Structure formats: structure tokens, C-alpha cells
Tab-separated table of C-alpha atoms and ligand atoms in Angstrom:
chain	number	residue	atom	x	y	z
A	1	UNK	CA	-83.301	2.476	-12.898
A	2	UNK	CA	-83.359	2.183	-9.411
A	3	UNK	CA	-83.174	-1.463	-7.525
A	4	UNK	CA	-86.424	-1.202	-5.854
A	5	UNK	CA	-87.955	0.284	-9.098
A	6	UNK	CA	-86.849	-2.234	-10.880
A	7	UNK	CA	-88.062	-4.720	-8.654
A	8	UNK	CA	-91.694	-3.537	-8.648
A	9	UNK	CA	-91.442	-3.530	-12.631
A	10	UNK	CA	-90.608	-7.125	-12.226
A	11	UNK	CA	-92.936	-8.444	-9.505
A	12	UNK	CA	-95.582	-7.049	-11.897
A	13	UNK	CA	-94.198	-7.707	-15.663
A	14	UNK	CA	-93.190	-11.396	-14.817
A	15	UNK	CA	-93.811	-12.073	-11.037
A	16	UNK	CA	-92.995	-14.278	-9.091
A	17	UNK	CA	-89.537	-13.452	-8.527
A	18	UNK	CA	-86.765	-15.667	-7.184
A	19	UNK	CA	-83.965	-14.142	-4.687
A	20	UNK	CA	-81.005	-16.186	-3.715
A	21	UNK	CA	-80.111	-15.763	-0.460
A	22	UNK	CA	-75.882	-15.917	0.645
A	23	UNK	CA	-75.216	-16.024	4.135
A	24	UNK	CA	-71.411	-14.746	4.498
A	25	UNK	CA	-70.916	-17.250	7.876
A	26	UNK	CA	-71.582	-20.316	5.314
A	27	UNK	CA	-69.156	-20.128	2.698
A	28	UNK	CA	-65.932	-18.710	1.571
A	29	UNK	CA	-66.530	-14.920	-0.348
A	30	UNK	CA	-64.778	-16.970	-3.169
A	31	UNK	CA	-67.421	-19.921	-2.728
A	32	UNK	CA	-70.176	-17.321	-2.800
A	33	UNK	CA	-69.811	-15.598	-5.246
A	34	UNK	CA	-69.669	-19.104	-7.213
A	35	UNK	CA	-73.520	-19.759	-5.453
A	36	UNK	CA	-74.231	-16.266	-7.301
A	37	UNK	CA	-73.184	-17.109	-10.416
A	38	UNK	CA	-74.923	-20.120	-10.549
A	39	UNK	CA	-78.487	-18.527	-9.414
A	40	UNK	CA	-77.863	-15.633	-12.252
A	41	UNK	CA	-77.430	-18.405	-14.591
A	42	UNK	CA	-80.465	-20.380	-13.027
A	43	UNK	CA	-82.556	-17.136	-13.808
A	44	UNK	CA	-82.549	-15.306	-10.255
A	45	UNK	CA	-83.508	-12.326	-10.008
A	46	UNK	CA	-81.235	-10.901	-7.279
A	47	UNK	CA	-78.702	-11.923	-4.477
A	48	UNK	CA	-79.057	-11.204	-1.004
A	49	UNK	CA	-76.523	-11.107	1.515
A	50	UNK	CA	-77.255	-11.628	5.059
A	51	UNK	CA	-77.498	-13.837	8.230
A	52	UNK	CA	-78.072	-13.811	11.537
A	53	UNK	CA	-74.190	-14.816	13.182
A	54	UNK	CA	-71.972	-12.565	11.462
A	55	UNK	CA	-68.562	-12.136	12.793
A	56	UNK	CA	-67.443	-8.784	11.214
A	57	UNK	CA	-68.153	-6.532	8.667
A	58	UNK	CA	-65.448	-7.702	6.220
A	59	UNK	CA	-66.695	-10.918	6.293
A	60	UNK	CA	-69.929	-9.202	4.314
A	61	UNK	CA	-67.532	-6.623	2.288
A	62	UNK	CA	-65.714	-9.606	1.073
A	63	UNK	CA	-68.473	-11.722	0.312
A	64	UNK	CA	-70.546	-8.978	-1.265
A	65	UNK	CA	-67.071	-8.204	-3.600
A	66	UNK	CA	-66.678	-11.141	-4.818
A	67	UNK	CA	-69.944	-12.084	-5.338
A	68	UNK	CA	-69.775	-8.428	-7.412
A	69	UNK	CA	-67.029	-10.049	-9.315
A	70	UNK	CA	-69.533	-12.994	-10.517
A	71	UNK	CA	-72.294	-11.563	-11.218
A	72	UNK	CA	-74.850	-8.443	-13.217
A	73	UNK	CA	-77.348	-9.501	-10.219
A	74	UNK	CA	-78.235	-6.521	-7.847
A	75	UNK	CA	-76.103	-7.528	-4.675
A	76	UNK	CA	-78.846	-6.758	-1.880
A	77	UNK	CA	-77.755	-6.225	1.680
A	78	UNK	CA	-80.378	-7.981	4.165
A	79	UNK	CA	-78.816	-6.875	7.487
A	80	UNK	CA	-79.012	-8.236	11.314
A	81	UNK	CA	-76.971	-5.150	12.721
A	82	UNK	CA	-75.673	-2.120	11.273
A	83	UNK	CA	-71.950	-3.086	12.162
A	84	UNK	CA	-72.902	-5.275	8.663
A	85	UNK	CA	-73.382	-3.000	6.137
A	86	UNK	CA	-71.312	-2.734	3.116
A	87	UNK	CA	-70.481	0.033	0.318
A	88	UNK	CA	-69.576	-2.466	-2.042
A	89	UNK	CA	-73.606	-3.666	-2.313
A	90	UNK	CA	-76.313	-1.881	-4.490
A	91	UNK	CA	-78.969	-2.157	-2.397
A	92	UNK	CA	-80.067	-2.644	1.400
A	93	UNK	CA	-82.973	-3.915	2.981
A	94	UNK	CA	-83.678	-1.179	5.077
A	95	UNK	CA	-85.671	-3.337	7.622
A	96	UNK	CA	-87.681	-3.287	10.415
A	97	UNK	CA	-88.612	-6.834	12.237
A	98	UNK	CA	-91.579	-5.093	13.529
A	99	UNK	CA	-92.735	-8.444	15.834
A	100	UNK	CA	-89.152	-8.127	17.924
A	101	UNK	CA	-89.491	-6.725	21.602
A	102	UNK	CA	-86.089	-5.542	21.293
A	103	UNK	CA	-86.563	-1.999	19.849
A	104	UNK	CA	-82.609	-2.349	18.383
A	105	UNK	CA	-84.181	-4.671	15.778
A	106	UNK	CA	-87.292	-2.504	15.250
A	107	UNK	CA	-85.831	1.019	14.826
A	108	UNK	CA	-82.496	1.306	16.890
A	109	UNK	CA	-80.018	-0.169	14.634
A	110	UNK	CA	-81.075	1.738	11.953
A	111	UNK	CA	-79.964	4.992	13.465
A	112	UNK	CA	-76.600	3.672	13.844
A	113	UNK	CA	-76.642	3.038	10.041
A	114	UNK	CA	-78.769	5.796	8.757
A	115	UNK	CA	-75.897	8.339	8.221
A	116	UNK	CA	-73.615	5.416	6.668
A	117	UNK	CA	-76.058	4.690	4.011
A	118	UNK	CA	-76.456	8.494	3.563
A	119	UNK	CA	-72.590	8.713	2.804
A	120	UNK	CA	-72.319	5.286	0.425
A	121	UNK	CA	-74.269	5.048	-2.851
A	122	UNK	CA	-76.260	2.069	-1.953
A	123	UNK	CA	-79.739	2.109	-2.293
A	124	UNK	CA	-82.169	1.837	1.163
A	125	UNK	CA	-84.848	-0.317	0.311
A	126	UNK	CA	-87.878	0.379	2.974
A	127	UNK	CA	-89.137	-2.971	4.292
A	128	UNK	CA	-91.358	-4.608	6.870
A	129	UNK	CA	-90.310	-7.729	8.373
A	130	UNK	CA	-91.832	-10.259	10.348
A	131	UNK	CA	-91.045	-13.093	11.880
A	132	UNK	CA	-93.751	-16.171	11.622
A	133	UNK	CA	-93.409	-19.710	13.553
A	134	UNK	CA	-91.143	-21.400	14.007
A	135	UNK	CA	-88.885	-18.658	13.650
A	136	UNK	CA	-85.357	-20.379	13.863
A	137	UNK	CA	-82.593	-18.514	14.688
A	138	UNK	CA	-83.656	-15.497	13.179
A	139	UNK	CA	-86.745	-15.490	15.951
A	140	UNK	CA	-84.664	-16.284	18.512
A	141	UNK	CA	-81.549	-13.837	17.669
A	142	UNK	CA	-84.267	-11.033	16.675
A	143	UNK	CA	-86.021	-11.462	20.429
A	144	UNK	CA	-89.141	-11.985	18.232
A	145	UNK	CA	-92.646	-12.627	19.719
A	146	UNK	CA	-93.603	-15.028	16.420
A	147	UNK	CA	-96.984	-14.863	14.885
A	148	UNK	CA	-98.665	-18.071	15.185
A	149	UNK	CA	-99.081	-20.177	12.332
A	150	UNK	CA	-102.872	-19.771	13.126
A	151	UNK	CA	-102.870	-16.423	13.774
A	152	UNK	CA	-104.031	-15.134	10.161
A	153	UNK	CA	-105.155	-11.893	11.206
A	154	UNK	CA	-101.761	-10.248	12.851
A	155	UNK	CA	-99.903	-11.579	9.850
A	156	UNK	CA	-102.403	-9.486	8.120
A	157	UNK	CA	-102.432	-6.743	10.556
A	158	UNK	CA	-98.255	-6.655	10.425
A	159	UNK	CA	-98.809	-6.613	6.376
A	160	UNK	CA	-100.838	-3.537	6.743
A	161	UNK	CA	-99.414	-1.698	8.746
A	162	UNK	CA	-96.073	-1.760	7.039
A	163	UNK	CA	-98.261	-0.701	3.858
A	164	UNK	CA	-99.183	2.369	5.903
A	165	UNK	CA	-96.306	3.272	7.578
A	166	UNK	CA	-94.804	3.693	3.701
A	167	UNK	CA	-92.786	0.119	3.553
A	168	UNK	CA	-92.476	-0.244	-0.070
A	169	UNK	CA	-91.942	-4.488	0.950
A	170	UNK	CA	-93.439	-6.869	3.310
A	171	UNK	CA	-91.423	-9.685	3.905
A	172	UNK	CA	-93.118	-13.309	5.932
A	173	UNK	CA	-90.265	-15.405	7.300
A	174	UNK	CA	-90.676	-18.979	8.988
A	175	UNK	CA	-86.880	-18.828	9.665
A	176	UNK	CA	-83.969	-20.221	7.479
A	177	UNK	CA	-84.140	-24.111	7.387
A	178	UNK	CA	-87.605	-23.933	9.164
A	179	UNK	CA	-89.086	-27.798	8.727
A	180	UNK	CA	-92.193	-25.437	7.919
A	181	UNK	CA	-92.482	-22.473	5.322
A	182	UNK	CA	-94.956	-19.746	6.028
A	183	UNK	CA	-98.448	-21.513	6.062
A	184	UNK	CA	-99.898	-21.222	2.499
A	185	UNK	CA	-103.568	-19.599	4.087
A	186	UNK	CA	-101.408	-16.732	5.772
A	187	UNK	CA	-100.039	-15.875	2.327
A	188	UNK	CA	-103.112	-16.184	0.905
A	189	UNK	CA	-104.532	-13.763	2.979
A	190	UNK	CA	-101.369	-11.457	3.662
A	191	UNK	CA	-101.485	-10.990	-0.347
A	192	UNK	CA	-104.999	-10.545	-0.638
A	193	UNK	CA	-105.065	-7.310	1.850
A	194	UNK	CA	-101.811	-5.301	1.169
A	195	UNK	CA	-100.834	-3.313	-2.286
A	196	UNK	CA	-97.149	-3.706	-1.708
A	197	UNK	CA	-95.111	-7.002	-2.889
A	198	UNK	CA	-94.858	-10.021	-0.118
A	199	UNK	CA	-91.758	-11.208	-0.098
A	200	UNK	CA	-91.984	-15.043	1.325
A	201	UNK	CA	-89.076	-17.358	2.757
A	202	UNK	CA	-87.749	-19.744	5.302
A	203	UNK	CA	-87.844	-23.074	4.588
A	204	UNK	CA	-88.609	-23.144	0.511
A	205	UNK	CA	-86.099	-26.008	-0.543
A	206	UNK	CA	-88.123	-28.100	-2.942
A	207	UNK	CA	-89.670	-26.849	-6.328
A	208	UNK	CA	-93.243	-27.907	-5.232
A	209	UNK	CA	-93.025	-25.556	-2.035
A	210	UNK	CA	-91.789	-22.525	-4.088
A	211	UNK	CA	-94.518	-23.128	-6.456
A	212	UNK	CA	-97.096	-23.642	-3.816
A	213	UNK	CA	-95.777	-20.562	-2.190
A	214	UNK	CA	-95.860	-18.638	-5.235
A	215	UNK	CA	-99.813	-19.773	-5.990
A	216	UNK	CA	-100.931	-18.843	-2.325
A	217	UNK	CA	-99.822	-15.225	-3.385
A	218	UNK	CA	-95.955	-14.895	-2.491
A	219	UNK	CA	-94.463	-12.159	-5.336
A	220	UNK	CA	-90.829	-12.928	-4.364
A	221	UNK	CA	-89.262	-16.129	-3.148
A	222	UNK	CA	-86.238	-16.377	-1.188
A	223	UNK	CA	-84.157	-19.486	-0.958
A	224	UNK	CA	-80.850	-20.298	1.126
A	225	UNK	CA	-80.650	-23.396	2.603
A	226	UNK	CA	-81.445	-24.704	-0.687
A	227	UNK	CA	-78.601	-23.516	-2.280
A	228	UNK	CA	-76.078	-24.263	0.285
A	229	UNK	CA	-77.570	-28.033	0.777
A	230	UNK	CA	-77.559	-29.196	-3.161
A	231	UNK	CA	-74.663	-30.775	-4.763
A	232	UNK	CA	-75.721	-29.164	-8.257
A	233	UNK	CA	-77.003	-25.976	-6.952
A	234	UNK	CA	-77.486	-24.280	-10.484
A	235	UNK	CA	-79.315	-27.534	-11.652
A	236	UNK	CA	-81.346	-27.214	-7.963
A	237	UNK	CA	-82.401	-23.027	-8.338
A	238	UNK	CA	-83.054	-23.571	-12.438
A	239	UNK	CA	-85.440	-25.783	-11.387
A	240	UNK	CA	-87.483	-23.433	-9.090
A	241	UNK	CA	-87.222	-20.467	-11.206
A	242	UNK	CA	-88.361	-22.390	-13.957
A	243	UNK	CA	-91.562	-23.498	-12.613
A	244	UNK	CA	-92.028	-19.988	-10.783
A	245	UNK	CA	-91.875	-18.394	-14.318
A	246	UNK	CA	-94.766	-20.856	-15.494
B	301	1GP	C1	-83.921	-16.681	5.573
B	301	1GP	O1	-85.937	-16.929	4.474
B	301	1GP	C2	-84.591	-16.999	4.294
B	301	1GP	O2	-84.101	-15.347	5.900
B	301	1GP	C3	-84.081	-18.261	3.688
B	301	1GP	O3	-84.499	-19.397	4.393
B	301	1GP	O4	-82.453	-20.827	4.358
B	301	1GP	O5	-84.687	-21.831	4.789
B	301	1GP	O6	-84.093	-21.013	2.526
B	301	1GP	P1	-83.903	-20.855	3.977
């Protein structure tokens, strides 16, 4: 089945989902694809690999390998350039940050991949992203103009208009380590408009948040600081997919 199928079977059999996030400038590929192993142990549902200061495109080849080597998890690409895609994943957030001014993030970049996705056998996965305050790096790397943590209606607006431009995923991001996740009454409503699964992360380290992120309406929940900050990571991630699955 494919990775995005799959995915959808999920969100809707057993939602809410858990995806581990690895950024290859954080750890060794060997350290990795340890993280990996302990989030498919902890009951993740998939692995992405991404991050927003990326050196080279064998830094992500080699993390995504040996994170392979660890793991049955889909390995799921979640790119800043296309100079960072790898063959060795099984998926690929193909995605747009549609709240960037800078049309490389918005459509650009993905031109320069298209035709190397074509050629490899991993699987495009259409996805809207956008960018929510405080942003982080990823807002200020992406040349973002972030919604406003008041500003309901473009979140919902952003979330609709992915739906109808065909995105098969929305995705709400407050930035990674943001001292703020994406405000609870933005979910809310985000989820409450659009048919598509909302993918929700930036700042989720706690099981509380996840859980309180997962109520407002969030069908997948990604987490990397988290898993790069605990000393007993699989102990840490067991305990949010745990009380996600209840
Ligand atoms: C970043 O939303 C993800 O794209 C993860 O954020 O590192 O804060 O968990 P954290």
C-alpha cells in the first residue's frame, strides 16, 4: 500500500498519529537511526527526516540509510531545498510553505526536484505548509510572513485552500523548539473546516501538549526537539504515543 494511503487508513482507523521528526544537522546517521528505533518501539508511526541548515545531501542519504537499517517505519523526506532529497527514503513531503514570499519555497524548488523524484521510487506526498508564530528558524529561513497566533481565519483560509488546490495534507507549524505550539483555537478551527488530515508541530515536548494538541483536532503529531532533548528518549515518545492512542 502506498505511504500516503496508508497514512489516511491510519489517521482514520486509530488517529491521532505520532511522527518522529530526525533532523540530519543534530546527530550522527548512526545516532539517528538509534532515535528511530526507539520511536518504532515507542509506537510511532513514521520518521521524518528534515531541517532547516543542512550542509549536503549525504548528510540526509546517510542519515536516511541508517535510519533504514533500524527501522520497518516509512522513512519520510520533509525537505528545505531540493539539493536534500534522497533515493534511499520511501516517501517525500512534497511541500509547499504557501505563507513564504520567496516563491523558491512556494513552488521553485520543487521544479528543481520534480524530475529527480520522477526517476527514484520514492513516493511524493502533496502537502500544504504553513508557517504560524513564532516561526523559529523555519520562519525565518523560509522568508515566511507568519500567521498570527490570533489570526484564526488565514490559518483557516491557508487550510482550505491547500484542500482545493488537491494537497492531500495540511501541515500548522509554530517552528521547532517554539516556547509556543500552534494555539489550540487555530487547530480547533483549522480541523473543523478542511477534509484533509492536519498535521500539527513545533514545540510539542511534553505529553500534556501532544494530548491537548491532539483534542483541539491535530490528526498527526510531530515531535523533534523532544526526542533530541530526553535522556530516555524511548521512555519520553512511549509516553506521548501512549496517551495519543487513548
Ligand atoms: C519542526 O514541527 C517540527 O518542523 C518539530 O518541532 O522540534 O519543536 O518538536 P519540535
Amino acid at each position: 500500500m502506498k505511504i500516503a494511503e496508508n497514512i489516511l487508513k491510519q489517521v482514520h482507523q486509530n488517529g491521532p498519529l505520532h511522527f518522529a521528526l530526525l533532523d540530519p544537522d543534530k546527530q550522527t546517521p548512526k545516532k539517528a537511526g538509534e532515535l528511530a528505533k526507539s520511536a518504532e518501539t515507542a509506537g510511532s508511526n513514521a520518521i521524518m527526516v528534515g531541517g532547516s541548515t543542512l550542509l549536503s545531501q549525504k548528510q540526509v542519504d546517510e542519515t536516511v540509510k541508517a535510519i533504514k537499517k533500524e527501522t520497518m517505519l516509512p522513512v519520510i523526506l520533509f525537505p528545505s531545498a531540493a539539493k536534500f532529497l534522497s533515493s534511499y527514503a520511501d516517501g517525500l513531503f512534497f511541500m509547499s510553505l504557501l505563507n513564504s514570499r520567496n516563491l523558491d519555497f512556494v513552488i521553485r524548488e520543487h521544479i528543481k526536484g520534480a524530475f529527480f523524484v520522477k526517476k527514484s521510487d520514492v513516493e511524493p506526498i502533496s502537502m500544504g505548509y504553513v508557517i504560524v508564530e513564532p516561526g523559529m528558524t523555519a520562519g525565518k529561513m523560509g522568508e515566511v510572513d507568519l500567521v498570527k497566533r490570533d489570526d484564526i481565519e488565514t490559518a483557516v483560509g491557508y487550510g482550505l485552500s491547500a484542500q482545493y488546490l488537491g494537497m492531500d495534507f495540511f501541515y500548522l507549524e509554530a517552528g521547532s523548539g517554539s516556547p509556543d505550539p500552534v494555539p489550540d483555537e487555530m487547530i480547533k478551527a483549522v480541523k473543523e473546516n478542511i477534509d484533509i488530515p492536519l498535521i500539527v508541530g513545533g514545540g510539542i515536548r511534553t505529553v500534556k501538549t501532544a494530548k491537548q494538541k491532539a483534542c483541539a483536532g491535530a490528526d498527526i503529531i510531530v515531535t523533534g526537539t523532544a526526542i533530541e532533548q530526553e535522556s530516555d528518549v524511548k521512555q519520553a515518545l512511549k509516553a506521548i504515543v501512549d496517551e495519543l492512542k487513548q
